[in-house]
Amino acid sequence: MNTLEWIKANFARKKPDRKLARKSIRHLKKIEKKQLFSEDMSQMRASEGRWYESLIYEMLLEVSGRSDMVKYIVRKGADAPFPPPEIEMGQNGLFYSNRGDINIRGNGQDIAEVDILWVDNENRISFAEIVTSASDLKDLEVEVHYKKRLLGYLYGQVIVPFVLFSSVDISRSSIIRRLVKETESVVIITPTCEEIKTLLTPSSIRGVPRKPVNHPKLIDIADIPLKRPFDYLSLHNKKRDKLIGMMLAGKGKEEMMKRDEIPPVSKKIIIGALYPSGIKALMQNRTFTMRGKIHSIDSIERDYSKVVLAIDIPEYEPVIYMKSRMKEEYVKIVRKKSGELKVESKRTPQMTGFYLWLESLKPTIGAKIAIKYGNVFLRK
């Protein structure tokens, strides 16, 4: 029996009890404890998701004490060191967030978050994703594949064991069946959040302090150094230069999507900030919508001080970031299936690492590359 089979068998036997459900509350912030029983459904679901993730972590800690199949578990949540180092450009590797999440950082930006990380009995890094909804499973599949490649590269592993924990039965999904068929991957379905939460009441979770525990298998991120320390910016720029060269050579997305020798650490390539001539060339005959308002080149030049081109991989979808003149924010513009452009979200100073990177960019891209980018990625 390998480690994943052992974990699955033990989780099948181990059902959450009142003590464990209450203990998991220690990872929640004070406001999240209140929201766990909120009548506001969106707040309640968000808090419930954080609590369920903490519950799985606590269950893994408990079952790991019975065997050497799980050698170490990486601290998270209330067990993570606090405060973590300040986010800075140039940071590469694994870091903790302010709330104790395990993040993989490249040039200061969080490029991936791992719900649970452990070392198995063969000294291999393994990870888990935790879901409480059957929606967005396609995005989940893409994220899992990216994290497998990334962790495999960083820790020098051909195989990265993976567990998907879910509070909803998603075992019949074709996407999930594909994930299970992959080498050393399992799906564990637990009782629903609603069922487990019946073990708690608003009064029963009061007085649970957010504090770390002592456990013989808990280790810090720093205790498992990378086998391949990496310079994210250098690898990113190598990929960026290759893509720009392919655009200038008239290559299309199909050519760009072919696997190459560059390590798969980047899932977003920043092509660069545009000169005014590049902005005009790119947006002269294009518009985007935001809150029902159509923006054209005139309003773009008036309302935005910077335009940055990017590409999301592995789908090789275009992303354009525009810095507002009125607020400290960048709007993120993406392409709809119809080919039209729309604002999907915003990037603010609170998203420290990536925002700092966008802020550091000076114009380097002119009309020629802007036109090539438009022809490859923005055609309807």
Short mmCIF file of C-alpha atoms in Angstrom, two decimals:
data_model
loop_
_atom_site.label_atom_id
_atom_site.label_comp_id
_atom_site.label_asym_id
_atom_site.label_seq_id
_atom_site.Cartn_x
_atom_site.Cartn_y
_atom_site.Cartn_z
CA MET A 1 0.00 0.00 0.00
CA ASN A 2 1.40 3.41 -0.98
CA THR A 3 0.94 6.55 1.08
CA LEU A 4 -2.07 7.86 -0.86
CA GLU A 5 -3.93 4.55 -0.54
CA TRP A 6 -3.13 4.58 3.18
CA ILE A 7 -4.46 8.14 3.57
CA LYS A 8 -7.64 7.24 1.67
CA ALA A 9 -8.23 4.13 3.79
CA ASN A 10 -7.70 6.06 7.03
CA PHE A 11 -9.95 8.94 5.99
CA ALA A 12 -12.65 6.39 5.12
CA ARG A 13 -12.47 5.10 8.70
CA LYS A 14 -11.96 8.48 10.37
CA LYS A 15 -15.10 10.59 10.61
CA PRO A 16 -14.88 14.15 11.97
CA ASP A 17 -16.09 14.37 15.58
CA ARG A 18 -17.13 17.37 17.66
CA LYS A 19 -13.66 17.78 19.19
CA LEU A 20 -11.90 17.88 15.82
CA ALA A 21 -14.54 20.14 14.26
CA ARG A 22 -14.12 22.63 17.10
CA LYS A 23 -10.31 22.38 17.11
CA SER A 24 -10.26 23.36 13.42
CA ILE A 25 -11.83 26.70 14.35
CA ARG A 26 -8.43 27.82 15.70
CA HIS A 27 -7.24 28.56 12.15
CA LEU A 28 -10.05 31.06 11.45
CA LYS A 29 -9.81 34.77 12.03
CA LYS A 30 -12.22 36.39 14.46
CA ILE A 31 -14.48 37.75 11.71
CA GLU A 32 -14.56 34.33 9.99
CA LYS A 33 -15.75 32.66 13.19
CA LYS A 34 -18.74 35.00 13.24
CA GLN A 35 -19.40 34.47 9.54
CA LEU A 36 -19.43 30.68 9.84
CA PHE A 37 -23.08 30.90 10.93
CA SER A 38 -23.92 34.10 9.08
CA GLU A 39 -27.25 34.52 7.27
CA ASP A 40 -25.28 36.13 4.44
CA MET A 41 -24.78 33.10 2.21
CA SER A 42 -21.63 34.36 0.44
CA GLN A 43 -19.90 35.20 3.75
CA MET A 44 -20.99 31.91 5.30
CA ARG A 45 -19.75 29.83 2.34
CA ALA A 46 -16.37 31.59 2.29
CA SER A 47 -15.86 31.02 6.02
CA GLU A 48 -17.12 27.46 5.73
CA GLY A 49 -14.56 26.77 3.00
CA ARG A 50 -11.71 28.04 5.21
CA TRP A 51 -12.96 25.95 8.13
CA TYR A 52 -13.31 22.79 6.00
CA GLU A 53 -9.75 23.22 4.69
CA SER A 54 -8.55 23.52 8.29
CA LEU A 55 -10.55 20.43 9.24
CA ILE A 56 -8.83 18.31 6.57
CA TYR A 57 -5.45 19.57 7.79
CA GLU A 58 -6.33 18.63 11.38
CA MET A 59 -7.56 15.18 10.29
CA LEU A 60 -4.32 14.55 8.39
CA LEU A 61 -2.32 15.57 11.46
CA GLU A 62 -4.32 13.14 13.58
CA VAL A 63 -4.11 10.10 11.26
CA SER A 64 -0.41 10.71 10.50
CA GLY A 65 0.44 9.89 14.10
CA ARG A 66 -0.55 6.25 13.52
CA SER A 67 2.06 5.42 10.90
CA ASP A 68 5.28 6.45 9.18
CA MET A 69 3.50 6.59 5.79
CA VAL A 70 3.32 10.37 6.26
CA LYS A 71 6.75 11.50 7.43
CA TYR A 72 6.21 15.27 7.82
CA ILE A 73 3.42 17.78 7.34
CA VAL A 74 4.16 21.42 6.53
CA ARG A 75 2.75 23.90 9.03
CA LYS A 76 -0.10 26.10 7.87
CA GLY A 77 -2.81 28.36 9.27
CA ALA A 78 -2.40 29.01 12.99
CA ASP A 79 0.68 26.75 13.06
CA ALA A 80 2.62 28.84 10.53
CA PRO A 81 5.33 31.25 11.76
CA PHE A 82 4.03 34.79 12.23
CA PRO A 83 4.63 37.38 10.99
CA PRO A 84 5.93 36.11 7.63
CA PRO A 85 8.59 38.03 5.67
CA GLU A 86 7.33 41.13 3.87
CA ILE A 87 6.56 40.58 0.19
CA GLU A 88 9.31 41.92 -2.05
CA MET A 89 10.22 41.67 -5.70
CA GLY A 90 12.88 39.04 -6.31
CA GLN A 91 11.48 36.53 -3.81
CA ASN A 92 11.46 32.98 -5.22
CA GLY A 93 10.36 29.80 -3.48
CA LEU A 94 7.83 28.84 -0.82
CA PHE A 95 6.52 31.48 1.58
CA TYR A 96 3.70 31.90 4.07
CA SER A 97 0.94 34.46 3.65
CA ASN A 98 -0.22 36.61 6.57
CA ARG A 99 -2.93 34.08 7.33
CA GLY A 100 -0.63 31.06 7.09
CA ASP A 101 -1.40 29.86 3.56
CA ILE A 102 1.42 28.05 1.72
CA ASN A 103 2.32 30.05 -1.38
CA ILE A 104 4.86 29.46 -4.13
CA ARG A 105 6.30 32.82 -5.06
CA GLY A 106 8.14 33.95 -8.20
CA ASN A 107 9.74 37.41 -8.35
CA GLY A 108 7.58 38.42 -5.40
CA GLN A 109 4.23 37.36 -6.86
CA ASP A 110 2.25 34.35 -5.67
CA ILE A 111 2.19 31.97 -8.63
CA ALA A 112 0.49 29.09 -6.81
CA GLU A 113 -1.11 28.24 -3.47
CA VAL A 114 -0.95 24.74 -2.02
CA ASP A 115 -3.72 23.78 0.43
CA ILE A 116 -1.70 21.07 2.22
CA LEU A 117 1.90 19.95 1.69
CA TRP A 118 3.59 16.88 3.18
CA VAL A 119 6.54 14.52 2.81
CA ASP A 120 5.71 10.83 2.35
CA ASN A 121 7.60 7.76 3.50
CA GLU A 122 9.73 7.88 0.32
CA ASN A 123 10.80 11.47 1.09
CA ARG A 124 8.67 12.83 -1.75
CA ILE A 125 6.80 16.12 -1.61
CA SER A 126 3.04 15.52 -1.95
CA PHE A 127 0.18 18.00 -1.98
CA ALA A 128 -3.57 18.29 -1.62
CA GLU A 129 -6.29 20.48 -3.06
CA ILE A 130 -9.49 20.98 -1.08
CA VAL A 131 -12.85 21.88 -2.65
CA THR A 132 -16.35 22.47 -1.33
CA SER A 133 -18.09 23.00 -4.68
CA ALA A 134 -18.54 21.12 -7.94
CA SER A 135 -18.11 24.31 -9.99
CA ASP A 136 -15.00 25.32 -11.95
CA LEU A 137 -13.62 21.78 -12.12
CA LYS A 138 -11.98 22.52 -15.47
CA ASP A 139 -10.00 25.36 -13.89
CA LEU A 140 -9.14 23.01 -11.02
CA GLU A 141 -7.70 20.46 -13.47
CA VAL A 142 -5.50 23.11 -15.09
CA GLU A 143 -4.29 24.30 -11.67
CA VAL A 144 -3.49 20.77 -10.49
CA HIS A 145 -1.44 20.03 -13.61
CA TYR A 146 0.45 23.30 -13.21
CA LYS A 147 1.23 22.62 -9.54
CA LYS A 148 2.38 19.08 -10.32
CA ARG A 149 4.79 20.38 -12.96
CA LEU A 150 5.96 23.24 -10.73
CA LEU A 151 6.52 21.16 -7.59
CA GLY A 152 8.11 18.39 -9.67
CA TYR A 153 10.58 20.89 -11.10
CA LEU A 154 11.36 22.60 -7.79
CA TYR A 155 11.87 19.37 -5.83
CA GLY A 156 13.36 17.25 -8.61
CA GLN A 157 10.53 14.71 -8.72
CA VAL A 158 9.20 12.91 -11.78
CA ILE A 159 6.02 12.08 -9.86
CA VAL A 160 4.30 14.40 -7.37
CA PRO A 161 1.60 12.48 -5.42
CA PHE A 162 -1.69 14.37 -5.19
CA VAL A 163 -4.92 14.11 -3.19
CA LEU A 164 -8.16 15.94 -3.91
CA PHE A 165 -10.42 16.28 -0.85
CA SER A 166 -14.02 17.26 -1.52
CA SER A 167 -17.08 17.83 0.63
CA VAL A 168 -19.33 17.24 -2.41
CA ASP A 169 -19.46 14.05 -4.48
CA ILE A 170 -17.61 14.93 -7.68
CA SER A 171 -16.40 11.39 -8.37
CA ARG A 172 -18.62 11.00 -11.46
CA SER A 173 -17.16 14.03 -13.22
CA SER A 174 -15.13 13.14 -16.31
CA ILE A 175 -12.55 15.73 -15.23
CA ILE A 176 -12.14 14.12 -11.82
CA ARG A 177 -11.95 10.64 -13.35
CA ARG A 178 -9.09 11.87 -15.54
CA LEU A 179 -7.27 13.22 -12.48
CA VAL A 180 -7.71 9.94 -10.61
CA LYS A 181 -6.25 7.95 -13.52
CA GLU A 182 -3.04 9.94 -13.35
CA THR A 183 -0.06 8.41 -11.57
CA GLU A 184 -0.45 8.53 -7.78
CA SER A 185 -3.58 10.66 -7.55
CA VAL A 186 -6.66 9.95 -5.43
CA VAL A 187 -9.95 11.66 -4.64
CA ILE A 188 -11.40 11.49 -1.13
CA ILE A 189 -15.06 12.42 -0.63
CA THR A 190 -15.94 13.39 2.94
CA PRO A 191 -19.28 14.17 4.57
CA THR A 192 -20.70 17.52 3.44
CA CYS A 193 -19.84 20.77 5.19
CA GLU A 194 -23.47 21.07 6.26
CA GLU A 195 -23.39 17.63 7.86
CA ILE A 196 -20.08 18.21 9.66
CA LYS A 197 -21.15 21.66 10.82
CA THR A 198 -24.07 20.17 12.75
CA LEU A 199 -21.40 19.23 15.30
CA LEU A 200 -20.96 22.94 16.09
CA THR A 201 -23.07 25.81 17.33
CA PRO A 202 -22.27 29.54 17.44
CA SER A 203 -21.72 29.32 21.19
CA SER A 204 -19.50 26.22 20.97
CA ILE A 205 -16.86 27.94 18.84
CA ARG A 206 -16.40 30.89 21.16
CA GLY A 207 -13.14 30.97 23.06
CA VAL A 208 -11.13 28.91 20.58
CA PRO A 209 -7.84 30.86 20.36
CA ARG A 210 -5.81 31.12 17.16
CA LYS A 211 -2.60 29.54 18.39
CA PRO A 212 -0.13 26.89 17.17
CA VAL A 213 0.04 23.35 18.50
CA ASN A 214 2.98 21.03 19.07
CA HIS A 215 2.99 17.97 16.83
CA PRO A 216 5.97 15.67 16.21
CA LYS A 217 5.42 15.64 12.42
CA LEU A 218 4.96 19.35 11.84
CA ILE A 219 7.79 21.09 9.99
CA ASP A 220 8.35 24.56 8.56
CA ILE A 221 8.63 25.37 4.85
CA ALA A 222 12.34 26.12 5.36
CA ASP A 223 12.91 22.54 6.57
CA ILE A 224 12.42 21.17 3.04
CA PRO A 225 14.75 23.25 0.85
CA LEU A 226 14.25 23.28 -2.90
CA LYS A 227 16.26 20.81 -4.96
CA ARG A 228 16.24 23.38 -7.76
CA PRO A 229 16.44 26.96 -6.43
CA PHE A 230 15.17 29.12 -9.27
CA ASP A 231 15.32 32.65 -10.64
CA TYR A 232 11.72 33.14 -11.73
CA LEU A 233 12.33 36.44 -13.51
CA SER A 234 15.18 35.00 -15.56
CA LEU A 235 13.10 31.97 -16.63
CA HIS A 236 10.10 34.22 -17.31
CA ASN A 237 12.12 36.58 -19.46
CA LYS A 238 13.59 33.69 -21.44
CA LYS A 239 10.05 32.52 -22.26
CA ARG A 240 8.92 36.08 -22.98
CA ASP A 241 11.80 36.69 -25.42
CA LYS A 242 11.04 33.42 -27.17
CA LEU A 243 7.36 34.32 -27.59
CA ILE A 244 8.18 37.80 -28.89
CA GLY A 245 10.57 36.24 -31.40
CA MET A 246 7.88 33.84 -32.55
CA MET A 247 5.36 36.69 -32.95
CA LEU A 248 7.84 38.69 -35.04
CA ALA A 249 8.47 35.58 -37.15
CA GLY A 250 4.77 35.28 -37.91
CA LYS A 251 4.17 32.19 -35.76
CA GLY A 252 0.73 31.52 -34.33
CA LYS A 253 -0.59 30.15 -31.04
CA GLU A 254 -0.27 26.52 -32.11
CA GLU A 255 3.48 26.89 -32.53
CA MET A 256 3.80 28.76 -29.25
CA MET A 257 1.90 26.08 -27.33
CA LYS A 258 4.39 23.35 -28.19
CA ARG A 259 6.46 22.19 -25.20
CA ASP A 260 9.98 23.57 -25.04
CA GLU A 261 13.10 23.31 -22.92
CA ILE A 262 12.22 26.21 -20.60
CA PRO A 263 11.18 24.99 -17.10
CA PRO A 264 7.38 25.29 -16.58
CA VAL A 265 7.41 27.79 -13.71
CA SER A 266 5.53 30.65 -15.41
CA LYS A 267 1.81 30.55 -16.09
CA LYS A 268 1.62 34.21 -17.07
CA ILE A 269 4.08 35.92 -19.37
CA ILE A 270 4.38 39.70 -19.15
CA ILE A 271 5.25 40.86 -22.66
CA GLY A 272 5.82 44.43 -21.45
CA ALA A 273 4.45 47.95 -21.09
CA LEU A 274 3.55 49.84 -24.27
CA TYR A 275 4.90 53.11 -25.57
CA PRO A 276 2.14 55.57 -26.58
CA SER A 277 2.66 54.44 -30.20
CA GLY A 278 2.06 50.84 -29.08
CA ILE A 279 -1.14 51.77 -27.24
CA LYS A 280 -2.49 53.54 -30.30
CA ALA A 281 -1.53 50.67 -32.62
CA LEU A 282 -3.13 48.08 -30.37
CA MET A 283 -6.36 49.89 -29.49
CA GLN A 284 -6.94 52.14 -32.53
CA ASN A 285 -9.76 49.94 -33.84
CA ARG A 286 -10.59 48.08 -30.64
CA THR A 287 -12.76 48.80 -27.62
CA PHE A 288 -13.49 47.21 -24.26
CA THR A 289 -16.51 47.37 -21.99
CA MET A 290 -16.62 48.14 -18.27
CA ARG A 291 -19.88 48.50 -16.36
CA GLY A 292 -21.73 48.78 -19.64
CA LYS A 293 -19.55 51.65 -20.90
CA ILE A 294 -17.55 51.23 -24.09
CA HIS A 295 -13.96 52.50 -23.96
CA SER A 296 -12.12 53.38 -27.16
CA ILE A 297 -8.66 54.80 -27.85
CA ASP A 298 -9.67 58.35 -26.82
CA SER A 299 -10.95 57.39 -23.37
CA ILE A 300 -8.08 54.92 -22.91
CA GLU A 301 -5.47 57.63 -23.50
CA ARG A 302 -7.40 59.99 -21.22
CA ASP A 303 -8.19 57.60 -18.34
CA TYR A 304 -5.21 55.22 -18.29
CA SER A 305 -1.51 55.97 -17.83
CA LYS A 306 -0.03 52.57 -18.60
CA VAL A 307 -0.94 49.55 -20.75
CA VAL A 308 0.76 46.19 -20.16
CA LEU A 309 0.48 43.17 -22.46
CA ALA A 310 0.51 39.64 -21.04
CA ILE A 311 -0.32 36.07 -22.02
CA ASP A 312 -1.90 33.43 -19.77
CA ILE A 313 -0.46 29.97 -20.35
CA PRO A 314 -1.00 27.08 -21.01
CA GLU A 315 -4.12 28.37 -22.85
CA TYR A 316 -2.15 31.26 -24.41
CA GLU A 317 -5.01 33.68 -23.84
CA PRO A 318 -4.39 37.44 -24.02
CA VAL A 319 -4.48 39.62 -20.92
CA ILE A 320 -4.14 43.41 -20.94
CA TYR A 321 -3.57 45.45 -17.78
CA MET A 322 -4.37 49.18 -17.80
CA LYS A 323 -3.38 51.51 -14.98
CA SER A 324 -6.06 53.99 -13.96
CA ARG A 325 -5.17 57.69 -13.69
CA MET A 326 -7.87 58.13 -11.04
CA LYS A 327 -7.23 55.20 -8.68
CA GLU A 328 -4.36 53.02 -7.50
CA GLU A 329 -5.43 50.07 -9.58
CA TYR A 330 -4.98 48.19 -12.82
CA VAL A 331 -8.00 46.84 -14.68
CA LYS A 332 -7.53 43.36 -16.09
CA ILE A 333 -8.95 43.05 -19.61
CA VAL A 334 -9.59 39.66 -21.19
CA ARG A 335 -11.05 38.37 -24.44
CA LYS A 336 -14.57 36.95 -24.51
CA LYS A 337 -15.37 33.92 -26.66
CA SER A 338 -17.04 36.29 -29.11
CA GLY A 339 -13.71 38.07 -29.51
CA GLU A 340 -14.76 41.25 -27.71
CA LEU A 341 -12.71 42.66 -24.84
CA LYS A 342 -14.10 43.12 -21.33
CA VAL A 343 -12.84 44.03 -17.87
CA GLU A 344 -12.67 40.86 -15.79
CA SER A 345 -11.24 42.16 -12.50
CA LYS A 346 -8.82 44.62 -10.93
CA ARG A 347 -5.33 44.51 -9.46
CA THR A 348 -4.74 46.72 -6.42
CA PRO A 349 -1.84 47.42 -4.02
CA GLN A 350 -3.26 44.71 -1.73
CA MET A 351 -2.12 42.16 -4.34
CA THR A 352 1.37 43.19 -3.37
CA GLY A 353 3.73 41.02 -5.38
CA PHE A 354 2.08 41.25 -8.77
CA TYR A 355 1.13 44.91 -8.29
CA LEU A 356 4.76 45.77 -7.53
CA TRP A 357 5.82 43.99 -10.71
CA LEU A 358 3.30 45.92 -12.81
CA GLU A 359 4.40 49.16 -11.18
CA SER A 360 8.07 48.46 -11.96
CA LEU A 361 7.48 48.11 -15.71
CA LYS A 362 8.62 50.92 -18.01
CA PRO A 363 7.54 51.14 -21.68
CA THR A 364 9.54 48.77 -23.89
CA ILE A 365 6.98 47.69 -26.51
CA GLY A 366 6.25 49.74 -29.61
CA ALA A 367 3.75 49.59 -32.43
CA LYS A 368 5.35 46.68 -34.31
CA ILE A 369 5.07 44.13 -31.50
CA ALA A 370 1.69 45.55 -30.41
CA ILE A 371 0.30 44.90 -33.90
CA LYS A 372 1.75 41.38 -33.94
CA TYR A 373 0.23 40.70 -30.50
CA GLY A 374 -3.15 41.91 -31.71
CA ASN A 375 -3.00 39.78 -34.85
CA VAL A 376 -2.13 36.62 -32.92
CA PHE A 377 -4.24 36.95 -29.78
CA LEU A 378 -7.04 39.47 -30.36
CA ARG A 379 -8.48 38.49 -33.72
CA LYS A 380 -12.20 37.70 -33.67
#
